mmCIF file of C-alpha atoms and ligand atoms in Angstrom:
data_model
loop_
_atom_site.group_PDB
_atom_site.id
_atom_site.type_symbol
_atom_site.label_atom_id
_atom_site.label_comp_id
_atom_site.label_asym_id
_atom_site.label_seq_id
_atom_site.Cartn_x
_atom_site.Cartn_y
_atom_site.Cartn_z
ATOM 1 C CA MET T 324 10.033 29.497 10.276
ATOM 2 C CA THR T 325 12.036 26.235 9.898
ATOM 3 C CA THR T 326 13.801 25.230 6.736
ATOM 4 C CA GLU T 327 11.217 22.340 6.240
ATOM 5 C CA GLN T 328 8.332 24.823 6.370
ATOM 6 C CA ALA T 329 10.181 27.143 4.004
ATOM 7 C CA ALA T 330 10.651 24.392 1.350
ATOM 8 C CA PRO T 331 7.584 22.187 1.450
ATOM 9 C CA GLU T 332 8.233 20.977 -2.157
ATOM 10 C CA THR T 333 11.565 19.273 -1.419
ATOM 11 C CA ALA T 334 11.893 15.557 -1.193
ATOM 12 C CA ALA T 335 12.617 15.783 2.550
ATOM 13 C CA ALA T 336 9.227 17.279 3.265
ATOM 14 C CA GLN T 337 7.288 14.407 1.582
ATOM 15 C CA ALA T 338 6.470 11.076 3.060
ATOM 16 C CA ILE T 339 7.363 9.533 -0.286
ATOM 17 C CA ASP T 340 9.311 11.155 -3.159
ATOM 18 C CA VAL T 341 10.095 9.294 -6.347
ATOM 19 C CA GLN T 342 12.173 10.848 -9.185
ATOM 20 C CA GLY T 343 13.030 9.231 -12.467
ATOM 21 C CA LEU T 344 12.301 5.767 -11.306
ATOM 22 C CA ARG T 345 13.059 2.935 -13.744
ATOM 23 C CA LYS T 346 13.026 -0.797 -13.149
ATOM 24 C CA SER T 347 13.877 -3.528 -15.607
ATOM 25 C CA PHE T 348 13.582 -7.234 -15.266
ATOM 26 C CA GLY T 349 16.157 -8.377 -17.890
ATOM 27 C CA GLU T 350 15.014 -7.020 -21.121
ATOM 28 C CA LEU T 351 11.608 -6.009 -19.799
ATOM 29 C CA GLU T 352 11.435 -2.403 -18.616
ATOM 30 C CA VAL T 353 8.480 -2.352 -16.249
ATOM 31 C CA LEU T 354 8.755 1.199 -14.761
ATOM 32 C CA ARG T 355 9.694 3.569 -17.445
ATOM 33 C CA GLY T 356 10.390 6.920 -15.596
ATOM 34 C CA ILE T 357 8.135 7.520 -12.659
ATOM 35 C CA ASP T 358 7.898 10.911 -10.954
ATOM 36 C CA PHE T 359 5.575 11.254 -8.056
ATOM 37 C CA SER T 360 5.265 12.078 -4.310
ATOM 38 C CA VAL T 361 3.000 11.490 -1.418
ATOM 39 C CA ALA T 362 2.755 14.230 1.296
ATOM 40 C CA ARG T 363 2.503 13.379 4.943
ATOM 41 C CA GLY T 364 -0.943 12.519 5.889
ATOM 42 C CA GLU T 365 -2.083 12.118 2.280
ATOM 43 C CA VAL T 366 -3.904 9.109 0.924
ATOM 44 C CA VAL T 367 -2.966 8.139 -2.701
ATOM 45 C CA CYS T 368 -4.586 5.330 -4.600
ATOM 46 C CA VAL T 369 -2.771 3.766 -7.471
ATOM 47 C CA ILE T 370 -4.930 2.225 -10.197
ATOM 48 C CA GLY T 371 -4.210 0.632 -13.560
ATOM 49 C CA PRO T 372 -4.441 -2.504 -15.536
ATOM 50 C CA SER T 373 -2.607 -5.819 -14.688
ATOM 51 C CA GLY T 374 0.987 -5.664 -15.440
ATOM 52 C CA SER T 375 1.330 -1.918 -15.455
ATOM 53 C CA GLY T 376 3.886 -1.849 -12.696
ATOM 54 C CA LYS T 377 1.778 -0.895 -9.586
ATOM 55 C CA SER T 378 3.211 -3.672 -7.310
ATOM 56 C CA THR T 379 6.736 -2.953 -8.659
ATOM 57 C CA LEU T 380 6.374 0.668 -7.818
ATOM 58 C CA LEU T 381 5.248 -0.133 -4.343
ATOM 59 C CA ARG T 382 8.088 -2.614 -3.967
ATOM 60 C CA CYS T 383 10.705 -0.105 -5.120
ATOM 61 C CA VAL T 384 9.483 2.301 -2.295
ATOM 62 C CA ASN T 385 10.664 -0.047 0.432
ATOM 63 C CA LEU T 386 13.449 -1.616 -1.649
ATOM 64 C CA LEU T 387 11.925 -5.049 -1.933
ATOM 65 C CA GLU T 388 12.910 -4.331 -5.616
ATOM 66 C CA GLU T 389 16.159 -2.555 -6.351
ATOM 67 C CA PRO T 390 15.431 0.253 -8.801
ATOM 68 C CA SER T 391 17.441 0.269 -12.118
ATOM 69 C CA ALA T 392 17.571 4.099 -12.127
ATOM 70 C CA GLY T 393 16.142 7.078 -10.208
ATOM 71 C CA ARG T 394 15.852 8.221 -6.717
ATOM 72 C CA VAL T 395 13.339 7.170 -3.924
ATOM 73 C CA THR T 396 13.138 9.106 -0.728
ATOM 74 C CA VAL T 397 11.030 7.849 2.203
ATOM 75 C CA ALA T 398 10.334 10.240 5.102
ATOM 76 C CA GLY T 399 13.413 12.208 4.337
ATOM 77 C CA THR T 400 15.762 9.258 3.886
ATOM 78 C CA GLU T 401 16.983 8.451 0.453
ATOM 79 C CA VAL T 402 16.545 4.734 0.261
ATOM 80 C CA THR T 403 18.339 4.583 -3.105
ATOM 81 C CA ASP T 404 21.477 5.880 -1.383
ATOM 82 C CA PRO T 405 23.882 2.772 -1.481
ATOM 83 C CA ASP T 406 24.810 3.407 2.104
ATOM 84 C CA VAL T 407 21.393 3.578 3.594
ATOM 85 C CA ASP T 408 20.389 1.258 6.437
ATOM 86 C CA ILE T 409 17.409 -0.186 4.604
ATOM 87 C CA ASP T 410 16.224 -2.219 7.754
ATOM 88 C CA LEU T 411 15.917 1.071 9.618
ATOM 89 C CA VAL T 412 13.881 2.615 6.802
ATOM 90 C CA ARG T 413 11.554 -0.390 6.436
ATOM 91 C CA ARG T 414 10.741 -0.283 10.192
ATOM 92 C CA ARG T 415 9.122 3.072 9.477
ATOM 93 C CA ILE T 416 7.021 1.571 6.533
ATOM 94 C CA GLY T 417 3.984 -0.687 7.136
ATOM 95 C CA MET T 418 3.256 -2.980 4.289
ATOM 96 C CA VAL T 419 0.045 -4.890 3.724
ATOM 97 C CA PHE T 420 -0.204 -7.360 0.772
ATOM 98 C CA GLN T 421 -2.927 -9.300 -0.902
ATOM 99 C CA SER T 422 -1.805 -12.443 0.895
ATOM 100 C CA PHE T 423 -1.751 -11.907 4.668
ATOM 101 C CA ASN T 424 1.436 -14.012 5.471
ATOM 102 C CA LEU T 425 0.399 -14.601 9.213
ATOM 103 C CA PHE T 426 2.459 -17.192 11.017
ATOM 104 C CA PRO T 427 -0.044 -20.099 11.225
ATOM 105 C CA HIS T 428 1.469 -21.494 14.414
ATOM 106 C CA LEU T 429 1.045 -18.240 16.369
ATOM 107 C CA THR T 430 -2.148 -16.664 17.703
ATOM 108 C CA ALA T 431 -3.283 -13.361 16.472
ATOM 109 C CA LEU T 432 -1.738 -11.680 19.467
ATOM 110 C CA GLU T 433 1.482 -13.492 19.100
ATOM 111 C CA ASN T 434 1.596 -12.508 15.389
ATOM 112 C CA LEU T 435 1.421 -8.846 16.520
ATOM 113 C CA THR T 436 3.998 -9.112 19.138
ATOM 114 C CA ILE T 437 6.817 -11.138 17.521
ATOM 115 C CA ALA T 438 8.317 -8.365 15.316
ATOM 116 C CA GLN T 439 7.864 -5.727 18.037
ATOM 117 C CA ARG T 440 9.937 -7.955 20.401
ATOM 118 C CA ARG T 441 12.528 -9.110 17.958
ATOM 119 C CA VAL T 442 12.947 -5.986 15.874
ATOM 120 C CA LEU T 443 11.985 -3.156 18.211
ATOM 121 C CA ARG T 444 13.151 -4.968 21.406
ATOM 122 C CA ARG T 445 9.941 -4.202 23.293
ATOM 123 C CA ASP T 446 9.407 -6.325 26.375
ATOM 124 C CA ARG T 447 6.411 -8.660 26.429
ATOM 125 C CA PRO T 448 3.993 -6.540 28.456
ATOM 126 C CA GLU T 449 4.551 -3.464 26.295
ATOM 127 C CA ALA T 450 4.368 -5.434 23.119
ATOM 128 C CA GLU T 451 1.134 -7.112 24.206
ATOM 129 C CA ARG T 452 -0.391 -3.755 25.320
ATOM 130 C CA ILE T 453 0.248 -2.226 21.888
ATOM 131 C CA ALA T 454 -0.914 -5.431 20.115
ATOM 132 C CA ARG T 455 -4.218 -5.436 22.030
ATOM 133 C CA ALA T 456 -4.762 -1.703 21.275
ATOM 134 C CA ASN T 457 -4.303 -2.439 17.552
ATOM 135 C CA LEU T 458 -6.492 -5.425 17.533
ATOM 136 C CA GLU T 459 -9.165 -3.258 19.053
ATOM 137 C CA ARG T 460 -8.494 -0.603 16.340
ATOM 138 C CA VAL T 461 -9.320 -3.291 13.659
ATOM 139 C CA GLY T 462 -12.349 -4.628 15.598
ATOM 140 C CA LEU T 463 -10.740 -7.942 16.650
ATOM 141 C CA SER T 464 -10.281 -7.561 20.457
ATOM 142 C CA ASP T 465 -12.051 -10.899 20.857
ATOM 143 C CA LYS T 466 -9.782 -12.776 18.588
ATOM 144 C CA ALA T 467 -6.437 -12.184 20.488
ATOM 145 C CA SER T 468 -5.977 -15.870 21.208
ATOM 146 C CA ALA T 469 -7.338 -17.245 17.870
ATOM 147 C CA TYR T 470 -5.066 -18.960 15.313
ATOM 148 C CA PRO T 471 -5.081 -17.703 11.755
ATOM 149 C CA ALA T 472 -6.830 -20.925 10.461
ATOM 150 C CA LYS T 473 -9.897 -20.073 12.707
ATOM 151 C CA LEU T 474 -10.272 -16.574 11.245
ATOM 152 C CA SER T 475 -12.026 -15.526 8.033
ATOM 153 C CA GLY T 476 -9.884 -13.967 5.208
ATOM 154 C CA GLY T 477 -11.176 -10.602 6.151
ATOM 155 C CA GLN T 478 -10.214 -11.147 9.791
ATOM 156 C CA GLN T 479 -6.790 -12.452 8.768
ATOM 157 C CA GLN T 480 -6.197 -9.248 6.650
ATOM 158 C CA ARG T 481 -7.330 -7.082 9.664
ATOM 159 C CA VAL T 482 -4.862 -8.894 11.803
ATOM 160 C CA ALA T 483 -2.178 -8.202 9.188
ATOM 161 C CA ILE T 484 -3.049 -4.482 9.177
ATOM 162 C CA ALA T 485 -2.912 -4.508 13.072
ATOM 163 C CA ARG T 486 0.463 -6.271 12.961
ATOM 164 C CA ALA T 487 1.815 -3.522 10.649
ATOM 165 C CA LEU T 488 0.276 -0.821 12.892
ATOM 166 C CA SER T 489 1.998 -2.264 15.948
ATOM 167 C CA MET T 490 5.311 -1.431 14.497
ATOM 168 C CA GLU T 491 4.061 2.228 14.521
ATOM 169 C CA PRO T 492 4.980 3.127 10.983
ATOM 170 C CA GLU T 493 5.085 6.560 9.678
ATOM 171 C CA LEU T 494 3.446 5.482 6.370
ATOM 172 C CA MET T 495 1.585 2.365 5.106
ATOM 173 C CA LEU T 496 1.810 0.703 1.693
ATOM 174 C CA PHE T 497 -1.184 -1.455 0.620
ATOM 175 C CA ASP T 498 -0.969 -3.794 -2.421
ATOM 176 C CA GLU T 499 -4.607 -4.855 -3.332
ATOM 177 C CA PRO T 500 -5.421 -5.673 0.326
ATOM 178 C CA THR T 501 -8.918 -6.791 -0.447
ATOM 179 C CA SER T 502 -8.588 -8.559 -3.892
ATOM 180 C CA ALA T 503 -8.211 -12.103 -2.416
ATOM 181 C CA LEU T 504 -11.275 -11.684 -0.168
ATOM 182 C CA ASP T 505 -14.799 -12.911 -0.725
ATOM 183 C CA PRO T 506 -16.950 -9.928 -1.640
ATOM 184 C CA GLU T 507 -18.753 -9.893 1.693
ATOM 185 C CA LEU T 508 -15.606 -9.549 3.652
ATOM 186 C CA VAL T 509 -14.101 -6.651 1.705
ATOM 187 C CA GLY T 510 -16.301 -4.061 3.436
ATOM 188 C CA ASP T 511 -14.738 -4.652 6.954
ATOM 189 C CA VAL T 512 -11.207 -4.279 5.625
ATOM 190 C CA LEU T 513 -12.016 -1.132 3.712
ATOM 191 C CA ALA T 514 -13.623 0.225 6.846
ATOM 192 C CA VAL T 515 -10.467 -0.223 8.770
ATOM 193 C CA MET T 516 -8.424 1.476 6.124
ATOM 194 C CA ARG T 517 -10.927 4.352 5.955
ATOM 195 C CA GLY T 518 -10.429 4.809 9.745
ATOM 196 C CA LEU T 519 -6.704 4.894 9.326
ATOM 197 C CA ALA T 520 -7.057 7.466 6.645
ATOM 198 C CA GLN T 521 -9.329 9.518 9.018
ATOM 199 C CA ASP T 522 -6.699 9.309 11.714
ATOM 200 C CA GLY T 523 -4.062 10.892 9.470
ATOM 201 C CA MET T 524 -2.007 7.964 8.365
ATOM 202 C CA THR T 525 -0.134 8.510 5.183
ATOM 203 C CA MET T 526 -1.223 5.757 2.780
ATOM 204 C CA LEU T 527 -0.258 4.537 -0.633
ATOM 205 C CA VAL T 528 -2.863 2.045 -1.835
ATOM 206 C CA VAL T 529 -2.955 -0.109 -4.979
ATOM 207 C CA THR T 530 -6.663 -1.037 -5.402
ATOM 208 C CA HIS T 531 -9.265 -1.819 -7.777
ATOM 209 C CA GLU T 532 -12.021 -0.612 -5.244
ATOM 210 C CA MET T 533 -13.110 2.453 -7.048
ATOM 211 C CA SER T 534 -15.604 3.482 -4.466
ATOM 212 C CA PHE T 535 -12.883 3.441 -1.870
ATOM 213 C CA ALA T 536 -10.588 5.415 -4.094
ATOM 214 C CA ARG T 537 -13.415 7.959 -4.631
ATOM 215 C CA GLU T 538 -14.300 8.359 -1.040
ATOM 216 C CA VAL T 539 -10.975 8.122 0.793
ATOM 217 C CA ALA T 540 -8.157 9.134 -1.721
ATOM 218 C CA ASP T 541 -6.841 12.612 -1.728
ATOM 219 C CA ARG T 542 -5.272 11.717 -4.975
ATOM 220 C CA VAL T 543 -5.614 8.952 -7.605
ATOM 221 C CA VAL T 544 -2.690 7.943 -9.789
ATOM 222 C CA PHE T 545 -3.509 6.002 -13.083
ATOM 223 C CA MET T 546 -0.591 3.871 -14.299
ATOM 224 C CA ASP T 547 -0.373 1.960 -17.613
ATOM 225 C CA GLY T 548 2.654 0.450 -19.377
ATOM 226 C CA GLY T 549 5.180 1.475 -16.656
ATOM 227 C CA VAL T 550 4.317 5.136 -16.664
ATOM 228 C CA ILE T 551 1.852 7.525 -14.828
ATOM 229 C CA VAL T 552 -0.707 8.401 -17.486
ATOM 230 C CA GLU T 553 -2.498 10.897 -15.290
ATOM 231 C CA GLU T 554 -3.180 11.859 -11.714
ATOM 232 C CA GLY T 555 -5.367 14.181 -9.848
ATOM 233 C CA THR T 556 -8.237 14.219 -7.384
ATOM 234 C CA PRO T 557 -10.704 11.337 -7.646
ATOM 235 C CA GLU T 558 -13.293 13.593 -9.196
ATOM 236 C CA GLN T 559 -10.644 14.379 -11.936
ATOM 237 C CA VAL T 560 -9.229 10.945 -12.587
ATOM 238 C CA VAL T 561 -12.254 8.634 -11.909
ATOM 239 C CA GLY T 562 -14.932 11.170 -12.570
ATOM 240 C CA ALA T 563 -13.616 13.017 -15.607
ATOM 241 C CA PRO T 564 -10.595 11.135 -16.909
ATOM 242 C CA GLN T 565 -8.535 13.041 -19.530
ATOM 243 C CA HIS T 566 -6.921 10.157 -21.355
ATOM 244 C CA GLU T 567 -8.523 7.330 -23.497
ATOM 245 C CA ARG T 568 -6.459 4.743 -21.678
ATOM 246 C CA THR T 569 -7.814 5.825 -18.385
ATOM 247 C CA ARG T 570 -11.358 5.832 -19.637
ATOM 248 C CA THR T 571 -11.018 2.352 -21.195
ATOM 249 C CA PHE T 572 -9.612 0.937 -17.889
ATOM 250 C CA LEU T 573 -12.319 2.631 -15.761
ATOM 251 C CA ALA T 574 -15.058 1.220 -18.105
ATOM 252 C CA ARG T 575 -13.643 -2.238 -17.596
ATOM 253 C CA VAL T 576 -13.368 -1.931 -13.731
ATOM 254 C CA LEU T 577 -16.662 -0.110 -13.097
ATOM 255 C CA ASP T 578 -18.710 -2.246 -15.474
ATOM 256 C CA PRO T 579 -16.904 -5.408 -16.723
ATOM 257 C CA ALA T 580 -19.941 -6.876 -18.324
ATOM 258 C CA ALA T 581 -20.591 -3.772 -20.516
ATOM 259 C CA ALA T 582 -16.807 -3.710 -21.418
ATOM 260 C CA GLU T 583 -17.006 -7.253 -22.477
ATOM 261 C CA VAL T 584 -20.057 -6.585 -24.695
ATOM 262 C CA SER T 585 -18.320 -3.622 -26.408
ATOM 263 C CA GLU T 586 -15.203 -5.792 -27.020
ATOM 264 C CA VAL T 587 -17.379 -8.467 -28.628
ATOM 265 C CA ALA T 588 -19.106 -5.767 -30.635
ATOM 266 C CA ASP T 589 -15.733 -4.368 -31.769
ATOM 267 C CA THR T 590 -14.493 -7.822 -32.991
ATOM 268 C CA PRO T 591 -14.835 -7.919 -36.826
HETATM 269 N N1 ATP R 717 10.443 -10.447 -10.250
HETATM 270 C C1 ATP R 717 10.113 -10.301 -11.470
HETATM 271 N N2 ATP R 717 10.887 -10.801 -12.546
HETATM 272 C C2 ATP R 717 10.433 -10.642 -13.784
HETATM 273 N N3 ATP R 717 9.338 -9.885 -14.150
HETATM 274 C C3 ATP R 717 8.658 -9.383 -13.271
HETATM 275 C C4 ATP R 717 8.962 -9.452 -11.774
HETATM 276 N N4 ATP R 717 7.998 -8.821 -11.165
HETATM 277 C C5 ATP R 717 7.153 -8.329 -11.957
HETATM 278 N N5 ATP R 717 7.431 -8.658 -13.189
HETATM 279 C C6 ATP R 717 6.778 -8.143 -14.487
HETATM 280 O O1 ATP R 717 6.593 -6.758 -14.395
HETATM 281 C C7 ATP R 717 5.510 -6.380 -14.923
HETATM 282 C C8 ATP R 717 4.701 -5.508 -13.910
HETATM 283 O O2 ATP R 717 4.360 -6.268 -12.812
HETATM 284 P P1 ATP R 717 3.657 -5.744 -11.583
HETATM 285 O O3 ATP R 717 3.513 -6.884 -10.658
HETATM 286 O O4 ATP R 717 4.342 -4.501 -11.001
HETATM 287 O O5 ATP R 717 2.224 -5.297 -12.217
HETATM 288 P P2 ATP R 717 0.770 -4.874 -11.468
HETATM 289 O O6 ATP R 717 0.459 -3.562 -12.004
HETATM 290 O O7 ATP R 717 1.035 -4.956 -9.950
HETATM 291 O O8 ATP R 717 -0.186 -5.970 -11.927
HETATM 292 P P3 ATP R 717 -1.378 -6.735 -11.145
HETATM 293 O O9 ATP R 717 -2.492 -5.762 -11.219
HETATM 294 O O10 ATP R 717 -1.620 -7.929 -11.940
HETATM 295 O O11 ATP R 717 -0.927 -6.958 -9.730
HETATM 296 C C9 ATP R 717 4.674 -7.692 -15.319
HETATM 297 O O12 ATP R 717 4.916 -7.840 -16.772
HETATM 298 C C10 ATP R 717 5.386 -8.642 -14.589
HETATM 299 O O13 ATP R 717 5.359 -9.903 -15.222
HETATM 300 MG MG1 MG R 718 0.308 -6.044 -8.487
#
């Protein structure tokens, strides 16, 4: 038995391990002591109201934000260690944002090969082979030579996912990947993410898509006010929330019209 098997609870055995994470912007403390971890192959969805610190948490995982306190470990490497080579760590993490940030002057294929060639030093044939395989994985084989402006928002987001996959990351972070999309385009992107989950990708996903969280997540984390209020299986957190704050949030997300009516009714 290896040491890693003997101690599955240690930070090193997790894909992501966060201990005592705090983050302030000036006077404003946005993360107020976060402890949580994501196991390899696990899909964790983070839900919570606007401003609760979900994006900041994700950004602290790959050090786009520098934590004010606490320890963050990614795939066994402590990223909060001052001596860490963060570029090396970031190569192992795929990140997909709400906005796709594709290069407008490059084709879909070129958007997928540029970082492979510059960062991973792959030669053109290998980078293109990997790029085409990933375009196929997201259902866009026929769009290799299209420029982003000629693609729908959902197609652009799928190119962005394929671009992240082309770097062959060990885990993927998603920050509301479908919230900028027209409703009819959301399904295709979620289908791609569902496929990744089925293939065993480790995923940390901030989302308001409760049906996705229910079907795909192994675990759901509810954040409010910079803390984790509760976490558990989707059945527990979405199906039978223990805390009033979670119930209020879910009522709003699952049935915005009804929540509005009750707010109006509550007004004296
Ligand atoms: N760079 C920054 N400088 C100052 N304040 C910031 C910065 N980034 C985030 N904040 C503040 O931190 C708080 C949490 O922001 P964050 O983006 O993490 O929330 P969120 O849960 O992702 O919200 P949303 O659902 O709207 O995306 C907010 O009050 C926000 O204004
Ligand atoms: Mg956010």
